[in-house]
mmCIF file of C-alpha atoms in Angstrom:
data_model
loop_
_atom_site.group_PDB
_atom_site.id
_atom_site.type_symbol
_atom_site.label_atom_id
_atom_site.label_comp_id
_atom_site.label_asym_id
_atom_site.label_seq_id
_atom_site.Cartn_x
_atom_site.Cartn_y
_atom_site.Cartn_z
ATOM 1 C CA MET A 1 86.646 201.317 5.798
ATOM 2 C CA LEU A 2 90.250 200.296 5.308
ATOM 3 C CA ASN A 3 91.495 200.166 1.784
ATOM 4 C CA ARG A 4 93.549 197.196 0.676
ATOM 5 C CA LYS A 5 96.855 198.883 1.531
ATOM 6 C CA GLY A 6 95.617 199.862 4.989
ATOM 7 C CA PHE A 7 94.331 196.350 5.666
ATOM 8 C CA ILE A 8 97.703 194.852 4.841
ATOM 9 C CA LEU A 9 99.478 197.278 7.188
ATOM 10 C CA PHE A 10 96.987 196.458 9.970
ATOM 11 C CA ALA A 11 97.552 192.710 9.504
ATOM 12 C CA ILE A 12 101.320 193.161 9.647
ATOM 13 C CA LEU A 13 100.971 195.148 12.869
ATOM 14 C CA ILE A 14 98.843 192.394 14.471
ATOM 15 C CA ILE A 15 101.393 189.732 13.490
ATOM 16 C CA LEU A 16 104.232 191.809 14.945
ATOM 17 C CA LEU A 17 102.357 192.250 18.217
ATOM 18 C CA LEU A 18 101.635 188.525 18.492
ATOM 19 C CA THR A 19 105.265 187.657 17.728
ATOM 20 C CA VAL A 20 106.603 190.053 20.362
ATOM 21 C CA SER A 21 104.099 188.707 22.921
ATOM 22 C CA GLY A 22 105.053 185.113 22.097
ATOM 23 C CA CYS A 23 108.747 185.879 22.405
ATOM 24 C CA GLY A 24 108.155 187.501 25.765
ATOM 25 C CA LYS A 25 106.281 184.455 26.990
ATOM 26 C CA ASN A 26 108.956 182.100 25.633
ATOM 27 C CA GLU A 27 111.683 184.163 27.257
ATOM 28 C CA ALA A 28 109.812 184.160 30.590
ATOM 29 C CA SER A 29 109.146 180.444 30.275
ATOM 30 C CA SER A 30 112.764 179.831 29.387
ATOM 31 C CA LYS A 31 113.936 181.870 32.362
ATOM 32 C CA GLU A 32 111.468 180.078 34.639
ATOM 33 C CA LYS A 33 112.649 176.706 33.339
ATOM 34 C CA SER A 34 116.260 177.750 33.742
ATOM 35 C CA ASN A 35 115.606 178.735 37.378
ATOM 36 C CA GLU A 36 113.844 175.428 38.072
ATOM 37 C CA GLU A 37 116.726 173.476 36.539
ATOM 38 C CA GLN A 38 119.202 175.429 38.636
ATOM 39 C CA VAL A 39 117.249 174.717 41.838
ATOM 40 C CA SER A 40 116.998 171.029 40.835
ATOM 41 C CA GLU A 41 120.744 170.858 40.173
ATOM 42 C CA GLU A 42 121.474 172.505 43.522
ATOM 43 C CA LYS A 43 119.204 169.986 45.261
ATOM 44 C CA GLN A 44 120.997 167.144 43.497
ATOM 45 C CA GLU A 45 124.368 168.516 44.620
ATOM 46 C CA VAL A 46 123.164 168.763 48.240
ATOM 47 C CA SER A 47 121.777 165.223 47.989
ATOM 48 C CA LYS A 48 125.108 163.972 46.681
ATOM 49 C CA GLU A 49 126.943 165.667 49.544
ATOM 50 C CA GLU A 50 124.520 164.171 52.077
ATOM 51 C CA LYS A 51 124.917 160.723 50.553
ATOM 52 C CA ALA A 52 128.703 161.085 50.554
ATOM 53 C CA GLU A 53 128.609 162.076 54.221
ATOM 54 C CA GLN A 54 126.288 159.183 55.049
ATOM 55 C CA SER A 55 128.465 156.700 53.160
ATOM 56 C CA THR A 56 131.640 157.676 55.022
ATOM 57 C CA SER A 57 130.170 158.019 58.531
ATOM 58 C CA ILE A 58 129.855 154.829 60.612
ATOM 59 C CA THR A 59 127.697 154.281 63.704
ATOM 60 C CA VAL A 60 128.014 151.141 65.828
ATOM 61 C CA THR A 61 126.784 149.943 69.227
ATOM 62 C CA ASP A 62 129.480 148.332 71.388
ATOM 63 C CA LEU A 63 129.116 145.512 73.933
ATOM 64 C CA ALA A 64 128.322 148.024 76.686
ATOM 65 C CA ASP A 65 125.392 149.365 74.593
ATOM 66 C CA ASN A 66 127.189 152.632 73.831
ATOM 67 C CA GLU A 67 126.497 154.140 70.410
ATOM 68 C CA VAL A 68 129.715 155.418 68.833
ATOM 69 C CA LYS A 69 129.906 157.399 65.579
ATOM 70 C CA PHE A 70 132.916 157.710 63.270
ATOM 71 C CA GLU A 71 133.159 160.181 60.401
ATOM 72 C CA GLU A 72 135.463 157.710 58.623
ATOM 73 C CA ALA A 73 137.158 154.380 59.262
ATOM 74 C CA PRO A 74 139.831 154.882 61.968
ATOM 75 C CA LYS A 75 143.452 154.644 60.851
ATOM 76 C CA ARG A 76 145.272 154.407 64.205
ATOM 77 C CA ILE A 77 143.815 151.695 66.436
ATOM 78 C CA ILE A 78 145.001 150.470 69.831
ATOM 79 C CA ALA A 79 143.695 147.191 71.258
ATOM 80 C CA PHE A 80 143.825 146.600 75.017
ATOM 81 C CA SER A 81 143.324 142.812 74.761
ATOM 82 C CA SER A 82 144.996 140.099 72.711
ATOM 83 C CA GLY A 83 141.647 138.755 71.472
ATOM 84 C CA ASP A 84 140.607 142.116 70.003
ATOM 85 C CA MET A 85 144.077 142.637 68.536
ATOM 86 C CA GLU A 86 143.947 139.249 66.818
ATOM 87 C CA THR A 87 140.469 140.020 65.466
ATOM 88 C CA ILE A 88 141.765 143.245 63.897
ATOM 89 C CA TYR A 89 144.597 141.402 62.127
ATOM 90 C CA ALA A 90 142.279 138.549 61.099
ATOM 91 C CA LEU A 91 140.122 141.150 59.330
ATOM 92 C CA GLY A 92 143.113 142.569 57.477
ATOM 93 C CA GLY A 93 143.833 145.557 59.732
ATOM 94 C CA GLU A 94 146.657 146.466 62.099
ATOM 95 C CA VAL A 95 147.218 148.250 65.423
ATOM 96 C CA VAL A 96 149.586 151.012 66.518
ATOM 97 C CA GLY A 97 149.558 149.830 70.148
ATOM 98 C CA ARG A 98 149.030 146.431 71.762
ATOM 99 C CA PRO A 99 148.859 144.822 75.208
ATOM 100 C CA THR A 100 151.831 143.149 76.857
ATOM 101 C CA ILE A 101 151.292 139.419 76.363
ATOM 102 C CA GLU A 102 152.677 136.606 78.493
ATOM 103 C CA GLY A 103 153.781 133.631 76.442
ATOM 104 C CA ASP A 104 153.849 133.434 72.676
ATOM 105 C CA LEU A 105 152.584 136.314 70.559
ATOM 106 C CA GLN A 106 150.112 134.798 68.112
ATOM 107 C CA VAL A 107 150.244 137.649 65.582
ATOM 108 C CA GLU A 108 153.726 137.823 64.069
ATOM 109 C CA GLU A 109 152.970 141.132 62.329
ATOM 110 C CA ALA A 110 152.451 142.785 65.726
ATOM 111 C CA LYS A 111 155.787 141.840 67.295
ATOM 112 C CA ASP A 112 157.294 145.326 66.814
ATOM 113 C CA VAL A 113 154.130 147.229 67.752
ATOM 114 C CA PRO A 114 154.620 149.365 70.918
ATOM 115 C CA GLU A 115 153.212 147.825 74.123
ATOM 116 C CA ILE A 116 150.811 149.833 76.274
ATOM 117 C CA GLY A 117 150.754 147.597 79.384
ATOM 118 C CA SER A 118 148.758 144.515 80.321
ATOM 119 C CA THR A 119 145.003 144.436 79.761
ATOM 120 C CA ASN A 120 144.122 145.318 83.365
ATOM 121 C CA SER A 121 147.050 147.702 83.876
ATOM 122 C CA ILE A 122 147.129 150.132 80.951
ATOM 123 C CA ASN A 123 149.707 152.934 80.631
ATOM 124 C CA ILE A 124 147.466 155.868 79.631
ATOM 125 C CA GLU A 125 150.452 158.162 78.971
ATOM 126 C CA LYS A 126 151.823 155.664 76.459
ATOM 127 C CA VAL A 127 148.416 155.423 74.828
ATOM 128 C CA ALA A 128 148.273 159.213 74.470
ATOM 129 C CA GLU A 129 151.767 159.302 72.912
ATOM 130 C CA LEU A 130 150.601 156.959 70.135
ATOM 131 C CA SER A 131 147.787 159.379 69.121
ATOM 132 C CA PRO A 132 145.089 156.763 68.386
ATOM 133 C CA ASP A 133 141.791 157.667 66.775
ATOM 134 C CA LEU A 134 140.253 154.535 68.298
ATOM 135 C CA VAL A 135 140.870 152.455 71.425
ATOM 136 C CA ILE A 136 139.226 149.052 71.862
ATOM 137 C CA ALA A 137 138.915 148.348 75.578
ATOM 138 C CA HIS A 138 137.330 145.764 77.900
ATOM 139 C CA LYS A 139 134.078 147.013 79.435
ATOM 140 C CA GLN A 140 134.956 145.611 82.879
ATOM 141 C CA LEU A 141 138.743 145.303 83.089
ATOM 142 C CA ASN A 142 139.291 148.801 81.666
ATOM 143 C CA ALA A 143 136.387 150.574 83.363
ATOM 144 C CA LYS A 144 138.788 152.752 85.364
ATOM 145 C CA ASP A 145 140.641 153.844 82.190
ATOM 146 C CA ILE A 146 137.617 155.019 80.183
ATOM 147 C CA PRO A 147 137.214 158.505 81.763
ATOM 148 C CA ALA A 148 140.883 159.353 81.065
ATOM 149 C CA LEU A 149 140.605 158.155 77.469
ATOM 150 C CA LYS A 150 137.479 160.233 76.842
ATOM 151 C CA GLN A 151 139.131 163.267 78.431
ATOM 152 C CA LEU A 152 141.894 162.894 75.846
ATOM 153 C CA GLY A 153 139.229 162.985 73.124
ATOM 154 C CA ILE A 154 139.842 159.399 72.038
ATOM 155 C CA ASN A 155 136.996 157.308 70.616
ATOM 156 C CA VAL A 156 136.485 154.174 72.707
ATOM 157 C CA LEU A 157 134.719 150.943 71.785
ATOM 158 C CA LEU A 158 134.024 148.502 74.612
ATOM 159 C CA THR A 159 134.164 144.750 74.172
ATOM 160 C CA GLY A 160 134.576 141.930 76.706
ATOM 161 C CA ALA A 161 132.830 138.962 75.100
ATOM 162 C CA GLN A 162 131.514 136.276 77.466
ATOM 163 C CA SER A 163 130.013 134.023 74.803
ATOM 164 C CA ILE A 164 130.396 132.967 71.182
ATOM 165 C CA ASP A 165 127.491 135.234 70.255
ATOM 166 C CA GLU A 166 129.341 138.198 71.770
ATOM 167 C CA ILE A 167 132.576 137.191 70.017
ATOM 168 C CA ASN A 168 130.644 137.260 66.738
ATOM 169 C CA GLN A 169 129.114 140.592 67.756
ATOM 170 C CA SER A 170 132.620 142.007 68.355
ATOM 171 C CA ILE A 171 133.822 140.715 64.994
ATOM 172 C CA GLU A 172 130.828 142.232 63.219
ATOM 173 C CA MET A 173 131.304 145.560 65.020
ATOM 174 C CA LEU A 174 135.007 145.796 64.182
ATOM 175 C CA GLY A 175 134.271 144.791 60.595
ATOM 176 C CA MET A 176 131.883 147.747 60.275
ATOM 177 C CA VAL A 177 134.274 150.212 61.922
ATOM 178 C CA MET A 178 137.240 149.101 59.823
ATOM 179 C CA ASP A 179 135.220 148.896 56.595
ATOM 180 C CA LYS A 180 135.934 145.148 56.512
ATOM 181 C CA GLU A 181 132.371 143.851 56.615
ATOM 182 C CA GLU A 182 132.937 141.169 53.975
ATOM 183 C CA GLU A 183 135.926 139.767 55.887
ATOM 184 C CA ALA A 184 133.926 139.839 59.143
ATOM 185 C CA THR A 185 131.029 137.919 57.591
ATOM 186 C CA LYS A 186 133.429 135.292 56.261
ATOM 187 C CA LEU A 187 135.066 134.828 59.683
ATOM 188 C CA MET A 188 131.722 134.556 61.503
ATOM 189 C CA THR A 189 130.491 131.997 58.965
ATOM 190 C CA GLU A 190 133.612 129.908 59.548
ATOM 191 C CA ILE A 191 133.077 129.997 63.334
ATOM 192 C CA ASN A 192 129.397 129.039 63.118
ATOM 193 C CA THR A 193 130.129 126.235 60.646
ATOM 194 C CA LYS A 194 132.713 124.739 63.021
ATOM 195 C CA ILE A 195 130.299 124.910 65.951
ATOM 196 C CA ALA A 196 127.717 122.931 63.988
ATOM 197 C CA GLU A 197 130.354 120.306 63.091
ATOM 198 C CA PHE A 198 131.494 119.875 66.708
ATOM 199 C CA LYS A 199 127.945 119.671 68.007
ATOM 200 C CA ASP A 200 127.181 116.774 65.654
ATOM 201 C CA LEU A 201 130.111 114.860 67.141
ATOM 202 C CA ASN A 202 128.868 115.118 70.730
ATOM 203 C CA ASP A 203 125.577 113.246 70.673
ATOM 204 C CA GLU A 204 126.573 111.453 73.877
ATOM 205 C CA LYS A 205 126.613 113.980 76.706
ATOM 206 C CA LEU A 206 129.733 113.702 78.867
ATOM 207 C CA ARG A 207 129.063 114.994 82.379
ATOM 208 C CA SER A 208 131.614 117.759 82.749
ATOM 209 C CA MET A 209 132.723 120.315 85.308
ATOM 210 C CA ILE A 210 134.895 123.364 84.623
ATOM 211 C CA ILE A 211 136.908 124.759 87.515
ATOM 212 C CA PHE A 212 138.500 128.198 87.329
ATOM 213 C CA GLY A 213 140.820 129.989 89.730
ATOM 214 C CA VAL A 214 144.079 129.651 91.601
ATOM 215 C CA PRO A 215 145.199 127.261 94.361
ATOM 216 C CA GLY A 216 143.070 127.848 97.439
ATOM 217 C CA ASN A 217 140.432 129.839 95.555
ATOM 218 C CA TRP A 218 138.547 127.658 93.077
ATOM 219 C CA MET A 219 135.169 128.371 91.466
ATOM 220 C CA VAL A 220 132.899 126.336 89.195
ATOM 221 C CA ALA A 221 132.157 127.834 85.758
ATOM 222 C CA LEU A 222 128.483 128.325 84.931
ATOM 223 C CA PRO A 223 126.987 128.153 81.396
ATOM 224 C CA ASN A 224 127.055 131.978 81.196
ATOM 225 C CA SER A 225 130.852 132.041 81.594
ATOM 226 C CA LEU A 226 133.056 132.010 78.492
ATOM 227 C CA SER A 227 134.308 128.447 79.018
ATOM 228 C CA GLY A 228 130.841 127.278 80.074
ATOM 229 C CA ASN A 229 129.383 128.721 76.884
ATOM 230 C CA PHE A 230 132.047 126.958 74.803
ATOM 231 C CA LEU A 231 131.184 123.632 76.442
ATOM 232 C CA GLU A 232 127.470 123.921 75.741
ATOM 233 C CA ALA A 233 128.026 125.285 72.218
ATOM 234 C CA ILE A 234 129.672 122.036 71.097
ATOM 235 C CA GLY A 235 127.129 119.810 72.811
ATOM 236 C CA GLY A 236 128.816 119.222 76.161
ATOM 237 C CA TYR A 237 126.946 118.897 79.458
ATOM 238 C CA ASN A 238 127.796 121.197 82.369
ATOM 239 C CA ILE A 239 126.867 119.671 85.740
ATOM 240 C CA ALA A 240 126.841 123.192 87.257
ATOM 241 C CA LYS A 241 124.114 124.529 84.988
ATOM 242 C CA ASP A 242 121.709 124.966 87.934
ATOM 243 C CA TYR A 243 124.229 126.053 90.573
ATOM 244 C CA PRO A 244 123.543 129.417 92.267
ATOM 245 C CA LYS A 245 125.842 132.160 90.957
ATOM 246 C CA LEU A 246 128.267 134.086 93.128
ATOM 247 C CA GLU A 247 127.282 137.705 93.769
ATOM 248 C CA LYS A 248 130.684 139.176 92.847
ATOM 249 C CA PHE A 249 131.373 136.720 90.021
ATOM 250 C CA PRO A 250 127.997 135.896 88.408
ATOM 251 C CA GLN A 251 129.598 133.652 85.773
ATOM 252 C CA TYR A 252 130.783 131.264 88.507
ATOM 253 C CA ALA A 253 129.460 129.266 91.450
ATOM 254 C CA GLN A 254 130.959 128.111 94.722
ATOM 255 C CA LEU A 255 132.713 124.750 94.627
ATOM 256 C CA ASN A 256 130.279 122.530 96.557
ATOM 257 C CA ILE A 257 131.593 119.021 97.086
ATOM 258 C CA GLU A 258 128.188 117.558 98.054
ATOM 259 C CA ARG A 259 126.563 118.694 94.807
ATOM 260 C CA ILE A 260 129.589 117.565 92.793
ATOM 261 C CA ILE A 261 129.492 114.065 94.276
ATOM 262 C CA GLU A 262 125.780 113.874 93.507
ATOM 263 C CA ALA A 263 126.326 114.948 89.858
ATOM 264 C CA ASP A 264 129.371 112.631 89.516
ATOM 265 C CA PRO A 265 131.250 114.433 86.687
ATOM 266 C CA GLU A 266 133.091 112.233 84.195
ATOM 267 C CA ALA A 267 135.549 114.982 83.276
ATOM 268 C CA ILE A 268 137.023 117.899 85.214
ATOM 269 C CA PHE A 269 138.416 120.785 83.176
ATOM 270 C CA LEU A 270 140.758 123.204 84.890
ATOM 271 C CA ILE A 271 141.567 126.816 83.923
ATOM 272 C CA THR A 272 143.994 129.054 85.792
ATOM 273 C CA PRO A 273 145.619 132.418 84.996
ATOM 274 C CA GLY A 274 148.861 131.196 86.549
ATOM 275 C CA SER A 275 151.029 128.147 85.900
ATOM 276 C CA ALA A 276 148.680 125.445 84.590
ATOM 277 C CA GLU A 277 150.720 122.424 85.682
ATOM 278 C CA ALA A 278 151.336 123.873 89.150
ATOM 279 C CA ALA A 279 147.618 124.595 89.501
ATOM 280 C CA LYS A 280 146.712 121.054 88.492
ATOM 281 C CA VAL A 281 149.104 119.540 91.031
ATOM 282 C CA SER A 282 147.759 121.869 93.737
ATOM 283 C CA PHE A 283 144.124 121.062 92.906
ATOM 284 C CA ILE A 284 144.725 117.302 92.985
ATOM 285 C CA LYS A 285 146.454 117.629 96.372
ATOM 286 C CA GLU A 286 143.472 119.597 97.699
ATOM 287 C CA ILE A 287 140.887 117.016 96.647
ATOM 288 C CA GLU A 288 143.052 114.148 97.952
ATOM 289 C CA LYS A 289 142.654 115.658 101.424
ATOM 290 C CA ASN A 290 138.902 115.061 101.212
ATOM 291 C CA PRO A 291 137.994 111.326 100.935
ATOM 292 C CA SER A 292 134.606 112.223 99.445
ATOM 293 C CA TRP A 293 136.232 113.068 96.115
ATOM 294 C CA LYS A 294 137.415 109.479 95.663
ATOM 295 C CA ASN A 295 133.920 108.404 94.608
ATOM 296 C CA VAL A 296 133.772 110.892 91.718
ATOM 297 C CA TYR A 297 134.165 109.221 88.296
ATOM 298 C CA ALA A 298 136.577 111.852 86.950
ATOM 299 C CA VAL A 299 138.819 111.498 90.023
ATOM 300 C CA LYS A 300 138.797 107.690 89.983
ATOM 301 C CA ASN A 301 139.777 107.689 86.299
ATOM 302 C CA GLU A 302 142.128 110.682 86.489
ATOM 303 C CA HIS A 303 140.151 112.632 83.923
ATOM 304 C CA PHE A 304 141.698 116.011 84.681
ATOM 305 C CA VAL A 305 142.140 118.253 81.654
ATOM 306 C CA LEU A 306 144.049 121.542 81.627
ATOM 307 C CA LEU A 307 142.479 124.168 79.367
ATOM 308 C CA PRO A 308 144.948 126.851 78.159
ATOM 309 C CA ASN A 309 144.168 130.227 79.700
ATOM 310 C CA HIS A 310 144.765 132.085 76.417
ATOM 311 C CA LEU A 311 142.016 130.010 74.762
ATOM 312 C CA PHE A 312 139.542 129.734 77.645
ATOM 313 C CA GLY A 313 140.372 132.263 80.359
ATOM 314 C CA SER A 314 139.642 135.314 78.216
ATOM 315 C CA ASN A 315 138.148 136.174 74.832
ATOM 316 C CA PRO A 316 140.282 134.330 72.223
ATOM 317 C CA GLY A 317 138.872 136.417 69.363
ATOM 318 C CA PRO A 318 139.128 134.617 66.005
ATOM 319 C CA ARG A 319 140.918 131.725 67.712
ATOM 320 C CA VAL A 320 137.607 130.656 69.227
ATOM 321 C CA ILE A 321 137.701 127.924 66.577
ATOM 322 C CA GLU A 322 140.957 126.664 68.108
ATOM 323 C CA SER A 323 139.354 126.805 71.585
ATOM 324 C CA LEU A 324 136.353 124.748 70.490
ATOM 325 C CA ASP A 325 138.553 122.264 68.634
ATOM 326 C CA TYR A 326 140.734 121.785 71.728
ATOM 327 C CA LEU A 327 137.722 121.198 73.978
ATOM 328 C CA ASN A 328 136.054 118.861 71.474
ATOM 329 C CA LYS A 329 139.156 116.675 71.169
ATOM 330 C CA GLU A 330 139.371 116.311 74.952
ATOM 331 C CA LEU A 331 135.687 115.375 75.192
ATOM 332 C CA GLN A 332 136.058 112.779 72.426
ATOM 333 C CA LYS A 333 139.179 111.317 74.028
ATOM 334 C CA ILE A 334 137.422 110.734 77.379
ATOM 335 C CA LEU A 335 134.321 109.339 75.665
ATOM 336 C CA GLN A 336 136.489 106.789 73.869
ATOM 337 C CA GLU A 337 138.088 105.724 77.171
ATOM 338 C CA LYS A 338 134.707 105.016 78.825
#
């Protein structure tokens, strides 16, 4: 048996062994915890990097259904059309290249911006010299330019709005790309509010016809054309809504005098890419040659209205409000004369 002194020594030894064992476990636990914390911290860092990458990258779908990704908001933008250029400035951005514009330049800030040719005749060499990181082009008018732009490694977004919905879609898309989503939402709200106001004013449907073209080659605008969409958006009535579309120009129909006489339009709106007054004179001379036109209400009452090409012939961008206002005033004026 252990004497008292031996027992005490044995107890001390047991305590020492337990202490050492506990320390070992604590140290192992501490190391294990430290490793877990390190792994957790590393995961958090990776997550932060992923989130940062996701927050700076932008992916949009253009009006030709192409998905385009940007690592960051582009700094050097070239617009091939006046409507897209004006949208960019309306959202608080700017361009480094712009189209040649006939008539007055609506964006004063862009007057000294280098020109890159007209919308349907772009100077690709000039575009390359300006080193853009984004080109905004028309999906139809610039179809021939797209391969050359992509070969140069330039990001391309395609627009070409043929309706108010597509104008809003273009605004929303550019707002996302430029990191100007708040400004884009504000502009779209303003457009939609105006449309609702104009529609309330046109309870009485004025029978209308929109003619587009040049002397000797006139077509009737259908509801799926830009001007036809504007007319219906504010509550107007297009007599050509059921006309068969032309194969090459599906937004337009052939000018058929028999159907026009039957529909008896009260207003004839005229759009031409050339001289508006000259086109109006030429059109009136053409219909005067055919006695059948004399029975049409709009002809008898000389209700011919010229619609500015820059507001109705192509996408007016943010000035769609001005386009709708112009058309609404003309409708109201003829209604008051009835």
